[in-house]
Short mmCIF file of C-alpha atoms in Angstrom, two decimals:
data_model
loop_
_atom_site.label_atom_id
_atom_site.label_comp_id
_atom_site.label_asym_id
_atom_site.label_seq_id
_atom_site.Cartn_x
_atom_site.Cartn_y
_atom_site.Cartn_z
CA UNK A 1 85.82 -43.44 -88.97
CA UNK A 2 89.25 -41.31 -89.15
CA UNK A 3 92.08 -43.40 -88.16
CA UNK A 4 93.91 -41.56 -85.42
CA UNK A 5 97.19 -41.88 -83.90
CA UNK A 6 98.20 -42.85 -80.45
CA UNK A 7 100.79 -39.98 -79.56
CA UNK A 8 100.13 -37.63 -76.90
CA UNK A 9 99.64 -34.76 -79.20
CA UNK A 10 97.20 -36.64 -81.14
CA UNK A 11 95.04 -37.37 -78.46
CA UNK A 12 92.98 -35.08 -75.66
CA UNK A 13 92.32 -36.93 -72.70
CA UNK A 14 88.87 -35.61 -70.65
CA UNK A 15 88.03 -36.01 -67.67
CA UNK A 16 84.84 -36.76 -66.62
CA UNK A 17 83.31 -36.77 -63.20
CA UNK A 18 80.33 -38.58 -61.93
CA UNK A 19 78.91 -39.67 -58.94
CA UNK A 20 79.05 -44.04 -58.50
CA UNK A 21 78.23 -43.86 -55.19
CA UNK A 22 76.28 -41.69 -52.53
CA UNK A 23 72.72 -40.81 -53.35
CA UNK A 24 73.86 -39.58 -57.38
CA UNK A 25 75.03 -42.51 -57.77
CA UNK A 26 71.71 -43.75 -59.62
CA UNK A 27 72.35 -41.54 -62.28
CA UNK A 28 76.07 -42.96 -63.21
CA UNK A 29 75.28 -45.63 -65.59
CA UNK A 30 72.96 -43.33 -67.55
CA UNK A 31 75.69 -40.52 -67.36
CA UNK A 32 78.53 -42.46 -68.62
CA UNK A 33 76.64 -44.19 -71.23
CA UNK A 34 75.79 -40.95 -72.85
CA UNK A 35 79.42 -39.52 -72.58
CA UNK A 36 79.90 -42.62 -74.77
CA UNK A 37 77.77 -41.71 -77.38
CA UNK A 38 79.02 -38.12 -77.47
CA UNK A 39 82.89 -39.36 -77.22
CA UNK A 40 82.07 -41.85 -80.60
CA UNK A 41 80.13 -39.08 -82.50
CA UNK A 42 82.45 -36.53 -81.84
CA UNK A 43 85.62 -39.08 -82.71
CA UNK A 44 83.93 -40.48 -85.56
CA UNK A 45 84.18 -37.08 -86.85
CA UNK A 46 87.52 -35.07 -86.38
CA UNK A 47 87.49 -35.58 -82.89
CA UNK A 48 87.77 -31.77 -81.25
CA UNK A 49 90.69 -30.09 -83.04
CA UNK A 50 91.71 -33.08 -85.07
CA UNK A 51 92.77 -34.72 -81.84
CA UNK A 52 91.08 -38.17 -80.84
CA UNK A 53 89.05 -37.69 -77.46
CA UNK A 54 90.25 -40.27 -74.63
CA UNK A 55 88.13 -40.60 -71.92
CA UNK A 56 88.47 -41.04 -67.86
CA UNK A 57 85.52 -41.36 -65.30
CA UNK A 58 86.60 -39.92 -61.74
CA UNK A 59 83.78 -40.81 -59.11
CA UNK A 60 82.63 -37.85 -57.83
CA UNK A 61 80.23 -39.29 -55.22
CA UNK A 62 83.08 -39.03 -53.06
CA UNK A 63 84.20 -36.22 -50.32
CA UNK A 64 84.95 -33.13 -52.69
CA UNK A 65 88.77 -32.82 -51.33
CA UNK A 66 89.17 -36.30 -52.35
CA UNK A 67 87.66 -35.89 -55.60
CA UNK A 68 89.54 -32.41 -55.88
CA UNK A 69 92.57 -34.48 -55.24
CA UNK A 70 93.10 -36.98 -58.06
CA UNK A 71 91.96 -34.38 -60.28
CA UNK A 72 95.03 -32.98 -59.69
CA UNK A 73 97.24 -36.05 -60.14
CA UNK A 74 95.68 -36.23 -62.80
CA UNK A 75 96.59 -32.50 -63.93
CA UNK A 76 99.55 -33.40 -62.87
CA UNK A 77 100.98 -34.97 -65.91
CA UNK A 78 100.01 -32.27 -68.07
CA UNK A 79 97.90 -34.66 -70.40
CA UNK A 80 94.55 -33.19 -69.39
CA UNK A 81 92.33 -30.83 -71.97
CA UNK A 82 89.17 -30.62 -70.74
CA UNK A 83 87.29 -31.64 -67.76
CA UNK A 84 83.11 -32.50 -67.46
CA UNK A 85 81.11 -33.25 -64.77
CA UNK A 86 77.75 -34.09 -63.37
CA UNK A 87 78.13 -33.78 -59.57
CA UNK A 88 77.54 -31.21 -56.59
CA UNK A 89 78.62 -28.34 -56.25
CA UNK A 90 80.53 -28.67 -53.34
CA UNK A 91 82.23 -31.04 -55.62
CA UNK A 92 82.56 -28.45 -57.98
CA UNK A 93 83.81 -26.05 -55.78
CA UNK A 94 87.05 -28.17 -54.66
CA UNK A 95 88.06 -29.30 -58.01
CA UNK A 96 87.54 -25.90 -59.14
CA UNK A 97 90.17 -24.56 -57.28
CA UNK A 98 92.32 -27.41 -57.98
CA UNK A 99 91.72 -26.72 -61.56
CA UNK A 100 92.80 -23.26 -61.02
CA UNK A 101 92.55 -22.31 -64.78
CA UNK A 102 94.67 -24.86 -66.55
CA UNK A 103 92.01 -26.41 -68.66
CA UNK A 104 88.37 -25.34 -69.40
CA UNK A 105 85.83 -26.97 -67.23
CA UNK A 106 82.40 -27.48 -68.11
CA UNK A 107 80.13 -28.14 -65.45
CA UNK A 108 76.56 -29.73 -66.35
CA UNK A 109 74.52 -29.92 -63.61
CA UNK A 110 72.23 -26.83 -62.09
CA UNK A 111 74.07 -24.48 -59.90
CA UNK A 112 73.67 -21.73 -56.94
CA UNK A 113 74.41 -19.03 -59.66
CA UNK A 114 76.98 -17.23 -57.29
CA UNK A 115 79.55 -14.84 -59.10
CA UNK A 116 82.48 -15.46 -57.91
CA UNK A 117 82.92 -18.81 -59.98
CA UNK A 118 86.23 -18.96 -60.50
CA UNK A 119 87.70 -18.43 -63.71
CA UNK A 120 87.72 -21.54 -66.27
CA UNK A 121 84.16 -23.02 -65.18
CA UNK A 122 82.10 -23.30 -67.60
CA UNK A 123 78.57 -23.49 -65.95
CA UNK A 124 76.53 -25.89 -68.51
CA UNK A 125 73.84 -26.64 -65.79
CA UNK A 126 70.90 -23.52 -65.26
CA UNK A 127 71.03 -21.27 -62.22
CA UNK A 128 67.91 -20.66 -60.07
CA UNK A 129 66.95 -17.34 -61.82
CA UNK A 130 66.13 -18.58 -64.82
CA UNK A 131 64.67 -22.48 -63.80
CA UNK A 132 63.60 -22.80 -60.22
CA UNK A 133 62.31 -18.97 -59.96
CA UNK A 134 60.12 -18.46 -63.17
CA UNK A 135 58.73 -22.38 -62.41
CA UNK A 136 57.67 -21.32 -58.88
CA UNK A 137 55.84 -18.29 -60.64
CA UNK A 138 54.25 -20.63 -63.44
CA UNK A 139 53.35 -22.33 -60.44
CA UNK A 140 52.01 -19.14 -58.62
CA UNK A 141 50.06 -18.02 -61.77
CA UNK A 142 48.69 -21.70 -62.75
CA UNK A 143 47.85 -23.70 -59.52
CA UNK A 144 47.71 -20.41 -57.24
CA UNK A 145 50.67 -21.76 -54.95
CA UNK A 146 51.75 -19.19 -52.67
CA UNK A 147 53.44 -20.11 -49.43
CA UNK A 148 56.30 -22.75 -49.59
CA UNK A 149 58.21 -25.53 -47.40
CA UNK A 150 61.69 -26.29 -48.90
CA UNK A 151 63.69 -29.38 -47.74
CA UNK A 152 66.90 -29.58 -49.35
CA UNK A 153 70.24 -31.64 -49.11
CA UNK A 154 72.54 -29.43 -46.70
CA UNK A 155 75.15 -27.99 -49.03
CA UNK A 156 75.74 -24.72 -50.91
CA UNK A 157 73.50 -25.30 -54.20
CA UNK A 158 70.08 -25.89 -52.24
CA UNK A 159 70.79 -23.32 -49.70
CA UNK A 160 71.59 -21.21 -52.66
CA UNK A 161 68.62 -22.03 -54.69
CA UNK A 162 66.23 -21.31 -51.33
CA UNK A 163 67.27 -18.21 -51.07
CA UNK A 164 66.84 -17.08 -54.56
CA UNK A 165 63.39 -18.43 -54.32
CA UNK A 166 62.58 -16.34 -51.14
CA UNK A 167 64.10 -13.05 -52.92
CA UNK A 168 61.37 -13.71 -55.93
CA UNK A 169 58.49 -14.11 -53.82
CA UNK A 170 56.16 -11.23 -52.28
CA UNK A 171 57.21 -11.65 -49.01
CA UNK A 172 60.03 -13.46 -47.28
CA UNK A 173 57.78 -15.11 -45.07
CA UNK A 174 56.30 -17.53 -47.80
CA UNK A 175 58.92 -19.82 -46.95
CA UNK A 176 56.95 -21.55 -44.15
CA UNK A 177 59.24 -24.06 -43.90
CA UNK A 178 62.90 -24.33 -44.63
CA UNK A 179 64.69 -27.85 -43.94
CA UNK A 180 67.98 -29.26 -44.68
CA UNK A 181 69.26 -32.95 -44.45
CA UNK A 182 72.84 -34.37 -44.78
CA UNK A 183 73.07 -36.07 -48.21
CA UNK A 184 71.96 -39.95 -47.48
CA UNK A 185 69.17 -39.25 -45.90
CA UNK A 186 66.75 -42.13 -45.57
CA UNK A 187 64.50 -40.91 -43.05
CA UNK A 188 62.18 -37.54 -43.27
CA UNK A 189 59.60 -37.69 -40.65
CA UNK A 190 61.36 -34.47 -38.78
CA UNK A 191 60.03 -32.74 -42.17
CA UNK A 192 57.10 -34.55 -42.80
CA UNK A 193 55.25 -34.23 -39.93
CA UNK A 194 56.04 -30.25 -38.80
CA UNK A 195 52.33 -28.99 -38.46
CA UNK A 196 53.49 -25.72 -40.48
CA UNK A 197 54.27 -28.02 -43.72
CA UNK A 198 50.11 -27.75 -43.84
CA UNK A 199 50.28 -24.25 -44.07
CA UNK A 200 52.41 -24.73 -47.39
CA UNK A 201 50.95 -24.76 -50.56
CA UNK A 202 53.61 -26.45 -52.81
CA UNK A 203 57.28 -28.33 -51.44
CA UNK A 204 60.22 -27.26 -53.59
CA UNK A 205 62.52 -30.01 -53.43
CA UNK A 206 66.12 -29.39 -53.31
CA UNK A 207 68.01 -33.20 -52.85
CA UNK A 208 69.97 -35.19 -55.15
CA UNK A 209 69.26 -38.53 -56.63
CA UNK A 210 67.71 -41.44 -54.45
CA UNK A 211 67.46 -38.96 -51.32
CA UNK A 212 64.63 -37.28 -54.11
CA UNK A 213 63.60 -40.83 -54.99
CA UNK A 214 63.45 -41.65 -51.03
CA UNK A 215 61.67 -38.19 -49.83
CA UNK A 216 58.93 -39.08 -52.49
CA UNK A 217 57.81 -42.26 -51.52
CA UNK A 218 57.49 -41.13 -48.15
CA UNK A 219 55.89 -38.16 -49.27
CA UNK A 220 53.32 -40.00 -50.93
CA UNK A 221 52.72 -42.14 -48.23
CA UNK A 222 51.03 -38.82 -46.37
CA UNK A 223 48.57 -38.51 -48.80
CA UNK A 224 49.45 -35.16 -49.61
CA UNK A 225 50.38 -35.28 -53.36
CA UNK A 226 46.92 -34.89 -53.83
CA UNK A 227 46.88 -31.22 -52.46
CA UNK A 228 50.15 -30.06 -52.50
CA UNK A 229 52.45 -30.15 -55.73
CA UNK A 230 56.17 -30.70 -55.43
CA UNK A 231 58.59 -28.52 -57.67
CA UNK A 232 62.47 -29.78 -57.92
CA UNK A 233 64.92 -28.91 -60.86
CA UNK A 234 66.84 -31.91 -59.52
CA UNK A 235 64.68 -35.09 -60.87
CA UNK A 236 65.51 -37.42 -64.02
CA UNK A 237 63.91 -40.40 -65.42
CA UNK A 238 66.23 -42.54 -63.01
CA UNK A 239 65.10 -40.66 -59.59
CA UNK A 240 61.29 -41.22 -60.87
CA UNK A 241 61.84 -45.08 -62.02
CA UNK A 242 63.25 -45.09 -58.49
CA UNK A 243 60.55 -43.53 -56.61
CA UNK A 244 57.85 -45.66 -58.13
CA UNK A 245 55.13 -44.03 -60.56
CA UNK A 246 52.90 -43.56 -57.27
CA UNK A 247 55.30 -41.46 -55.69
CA UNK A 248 55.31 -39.29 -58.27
CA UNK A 249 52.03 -38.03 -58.65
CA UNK A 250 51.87 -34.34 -58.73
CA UNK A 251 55.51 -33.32 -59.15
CA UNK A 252 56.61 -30.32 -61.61
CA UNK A 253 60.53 -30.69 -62.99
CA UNK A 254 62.40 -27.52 -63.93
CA UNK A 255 65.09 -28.68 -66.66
CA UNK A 256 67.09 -27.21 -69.92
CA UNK A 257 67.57 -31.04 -70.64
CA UNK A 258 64.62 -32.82 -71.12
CA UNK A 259 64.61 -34.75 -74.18
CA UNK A 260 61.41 -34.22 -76.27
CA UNK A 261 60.37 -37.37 -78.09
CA UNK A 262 57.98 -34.61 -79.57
CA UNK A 263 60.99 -32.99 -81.91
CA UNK A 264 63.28 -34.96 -84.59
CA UNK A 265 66.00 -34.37 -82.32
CA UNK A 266 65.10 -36.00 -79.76
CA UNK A 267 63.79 -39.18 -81.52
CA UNK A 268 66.93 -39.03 -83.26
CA UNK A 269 69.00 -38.76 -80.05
CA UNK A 270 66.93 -41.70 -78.62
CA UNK A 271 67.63 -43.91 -81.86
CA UNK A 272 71.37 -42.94 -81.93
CA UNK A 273 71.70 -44.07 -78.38
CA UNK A 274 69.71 -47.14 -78.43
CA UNK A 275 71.79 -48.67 -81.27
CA UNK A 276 75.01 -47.31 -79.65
CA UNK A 277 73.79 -48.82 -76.19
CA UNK A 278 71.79 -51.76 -76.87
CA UNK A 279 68.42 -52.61 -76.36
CA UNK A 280 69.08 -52.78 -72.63
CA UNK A 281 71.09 -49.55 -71.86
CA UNK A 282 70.67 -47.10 -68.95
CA UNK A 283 67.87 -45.16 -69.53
CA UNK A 284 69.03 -41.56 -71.85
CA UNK A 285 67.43 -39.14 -69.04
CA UNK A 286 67.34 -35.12 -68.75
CA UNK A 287 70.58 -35.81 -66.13
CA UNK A 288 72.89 -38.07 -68.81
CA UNK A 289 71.72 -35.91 -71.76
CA UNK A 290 73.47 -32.51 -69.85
CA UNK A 291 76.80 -34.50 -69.79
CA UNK A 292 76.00 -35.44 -73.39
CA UNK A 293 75.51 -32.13 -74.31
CA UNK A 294 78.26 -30.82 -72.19
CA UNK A 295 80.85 -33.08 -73.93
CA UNK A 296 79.42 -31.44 -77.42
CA UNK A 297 79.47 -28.47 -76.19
CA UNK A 298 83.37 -28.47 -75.44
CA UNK A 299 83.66 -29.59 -78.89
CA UNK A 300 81.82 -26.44 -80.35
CA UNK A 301 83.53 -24.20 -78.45
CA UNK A 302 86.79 -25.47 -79.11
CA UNK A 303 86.01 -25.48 -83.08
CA UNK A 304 84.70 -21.75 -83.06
CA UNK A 305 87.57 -20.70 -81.17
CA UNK A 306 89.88 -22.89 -82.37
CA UNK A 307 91.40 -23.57 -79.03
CA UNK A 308 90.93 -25.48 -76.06
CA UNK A 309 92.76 -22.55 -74.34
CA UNK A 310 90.72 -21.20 -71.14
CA UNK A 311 91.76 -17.18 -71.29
CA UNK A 312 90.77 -17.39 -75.46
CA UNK A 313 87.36 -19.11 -74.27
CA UNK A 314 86.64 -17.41 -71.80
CA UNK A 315 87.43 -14.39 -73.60
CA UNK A 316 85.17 -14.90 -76.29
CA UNK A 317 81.68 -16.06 -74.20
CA UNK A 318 82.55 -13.07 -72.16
CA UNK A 319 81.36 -11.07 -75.75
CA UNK A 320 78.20 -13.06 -76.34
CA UNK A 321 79.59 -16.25 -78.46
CA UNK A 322 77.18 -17.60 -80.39
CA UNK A 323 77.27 -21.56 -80.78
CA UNK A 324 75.74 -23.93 -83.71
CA UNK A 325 75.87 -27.54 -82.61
CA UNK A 326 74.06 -30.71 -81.39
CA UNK A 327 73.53 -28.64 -77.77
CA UNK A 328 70.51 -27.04 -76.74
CA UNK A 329 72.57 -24.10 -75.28
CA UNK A 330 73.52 -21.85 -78.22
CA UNK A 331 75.98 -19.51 -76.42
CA UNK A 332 77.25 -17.91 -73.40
CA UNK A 333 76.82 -14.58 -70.92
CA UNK A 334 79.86 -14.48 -69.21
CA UNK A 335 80.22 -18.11 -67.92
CA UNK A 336 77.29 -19.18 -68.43
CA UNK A 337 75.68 -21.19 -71.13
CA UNK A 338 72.18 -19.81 -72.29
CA UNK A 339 69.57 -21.76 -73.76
CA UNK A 340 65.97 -22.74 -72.91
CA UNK A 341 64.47 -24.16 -69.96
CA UNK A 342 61.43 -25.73 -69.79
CA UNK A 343 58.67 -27.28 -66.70
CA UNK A 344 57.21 -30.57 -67.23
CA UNK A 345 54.90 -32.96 -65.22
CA UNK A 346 56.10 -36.41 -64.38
CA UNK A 347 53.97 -39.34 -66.18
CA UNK A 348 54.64 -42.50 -64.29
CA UNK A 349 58.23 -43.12 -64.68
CA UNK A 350 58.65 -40.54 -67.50
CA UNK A 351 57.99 -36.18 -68.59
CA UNK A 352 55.25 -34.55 -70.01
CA UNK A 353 56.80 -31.09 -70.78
CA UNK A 354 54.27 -28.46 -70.46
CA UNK A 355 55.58 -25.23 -70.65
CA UNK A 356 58.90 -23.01 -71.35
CA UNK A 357 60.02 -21.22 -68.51
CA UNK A 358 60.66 -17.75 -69.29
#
């Protein structure tokens, strides 16, 4: 390990947001014990630019003005380099404009895929187009689904993500059924029991964490898993483990982050975490390995640019950069990172991946 010193220019502090409370707050522990991992891989190393990475959690389960607000206290002090996060994008939206710029910020989770991102986010996470609309065609093509009933949290990324679905489908009328819920929802009879959702073929869910976890077991309860599949691109290990493997019979994930025990990597990401965690660590699930990768990504980016400077970064993805790394994404168009994404079945409490989306 490179011994590093403790002055301010020999250290880059990151922040990193996560939800640890509110219904993403199941995926925290996993989130932040993969940062870890990254953080001592990437500091056992060089650290990024020679400069040892500190880390600081924000909860970002919070209000987004709130969260939006101590990042820029933090900002403040001009000792900030970089910023992560695995949160909404309401969330996202706020600290965004807090950000304005100053450092780059790398968001990991999936997004609305809306254009006018402002400048310095660095969109990790997939947008609908290329995850939630080619899996509802697999699903069109394989299980002949057709006509849909969406129930999403009520915020920008699931309306968003509904409306790119209904703009890929043959007619905008497939969406039977279009519901939204304020995030902490524990009930979903109001859904559940609308006659039309029997006119749907398939559900494409739309909620974060243990409101998914929630909607499932009462889902299940109807009996309906059996005849109609669920599609979400918003479901780790955690939300499944939560759930219960009964509640999860029948439901297709959309991800660019599942971890595929099938490869070296990812038995070699597994091993590396379960000797840097312990035996009895958070689970490492598609959600915690995007923050993972996100932190590894910053690190490529800033050694192939050799900057952590936004208007140089953002200068060169804008050209096609091409990455080599630990990360699945191996470049950028425009803001946003590229790399595979892939549909896979939940097993119980875990993924079978099936397919690459296309």
């Amino acid at each position: 390990m490179p011994s590093f010193g403790q002055s301010r220019d020999e250290t880059i502090e990151i922040l990193s947001i996560v939800p640890t409370q509110g219904p993403g707050g199941i995926i925290a522990p996993s989130c932040t014990a993969a940062i870890s991992l990254a953080v001592d891989e990437i500091n056992s190393s060089t650290g990024i630019l020679g400069r040892e990475i500190h880390l600081t959690t924000i909860d970002g389960g919070r209000e987004p003005t709130e969260v939006a607000d101590e990042v820029a206290a933090f900002l403040a002090t001009g000792m900030v380099g970089a910023i992560t996060g695995w949160h909404t994008s309401a969330v996202r939206r706020a600290v965004a404009e807090a950000v304005d710029a100053r450092v780059p910020y790398l968001y990991a989770t999936d997004h609305e895929g809306l254009p006018d991102e402002r400048p310095g986010v660095l969109l990790v996470g997939e947008h609908p187009d290329h995850q939630t609309v080619p899996a509802a065609a697999w699903m069109a093509r394989e299980l002949g689904v057709r006509r849909w009933a969406v129930i999403g949290n009520d915020y920008i990324w699931p309306r968003r993500t509904a409306l790119a679905l209904r703009r890929s489908l043959p007619t905008p009328y497939d969406i039977i059924v279009e519901h939204y819920v304020p995030l902490g929802t524990t009930d979903f009879s109001d859904f559940l029991e609308n006659p039309a959702l029997l006119l749907a073929d398939a559900v494409l869910i739309l909620m974060v964490g243990a409101d998914t976890a929630r909607f499932n077991r009462q889902f299940s309860a109807t009996g309906l898993p059996t005849v109609m599949p669920r599609l979400s691109p918003a479901v780790d290990e955690n939300v499944l483990l939560s759930a219960g493997p009964s509640a999860n019979t029948n439901l297709y994930v959309a991800s660019s982050f599942f971890i595929d025990n099938n490869t070296t990597e990812g038995r070699s990401r597994r091993a590396r975490y379960h000797r840097h965690q312990g035996q009895f660590a958070p689970a490492l699930t598609t959600f915690s390995n995007s923050t993972y990768e996100a932190i590894h990504l910053l690190n490529t980016l800033a050694e192939t640019t050799g900057t952590l400077d936004v208007k140089t970064i953002i200068a060169a993805a804008e050209t096609g950069l091409v990455l080599d790394g630990p990360a699945t994404r191996r470049g950028f168009l425009g803001n946003q990172a590229v790399g595979p994404a892939h549909l896979a079945m939940a097993n119980g409490v875990d993924f079978d991946i099936i397919d690459t989306l296309h």
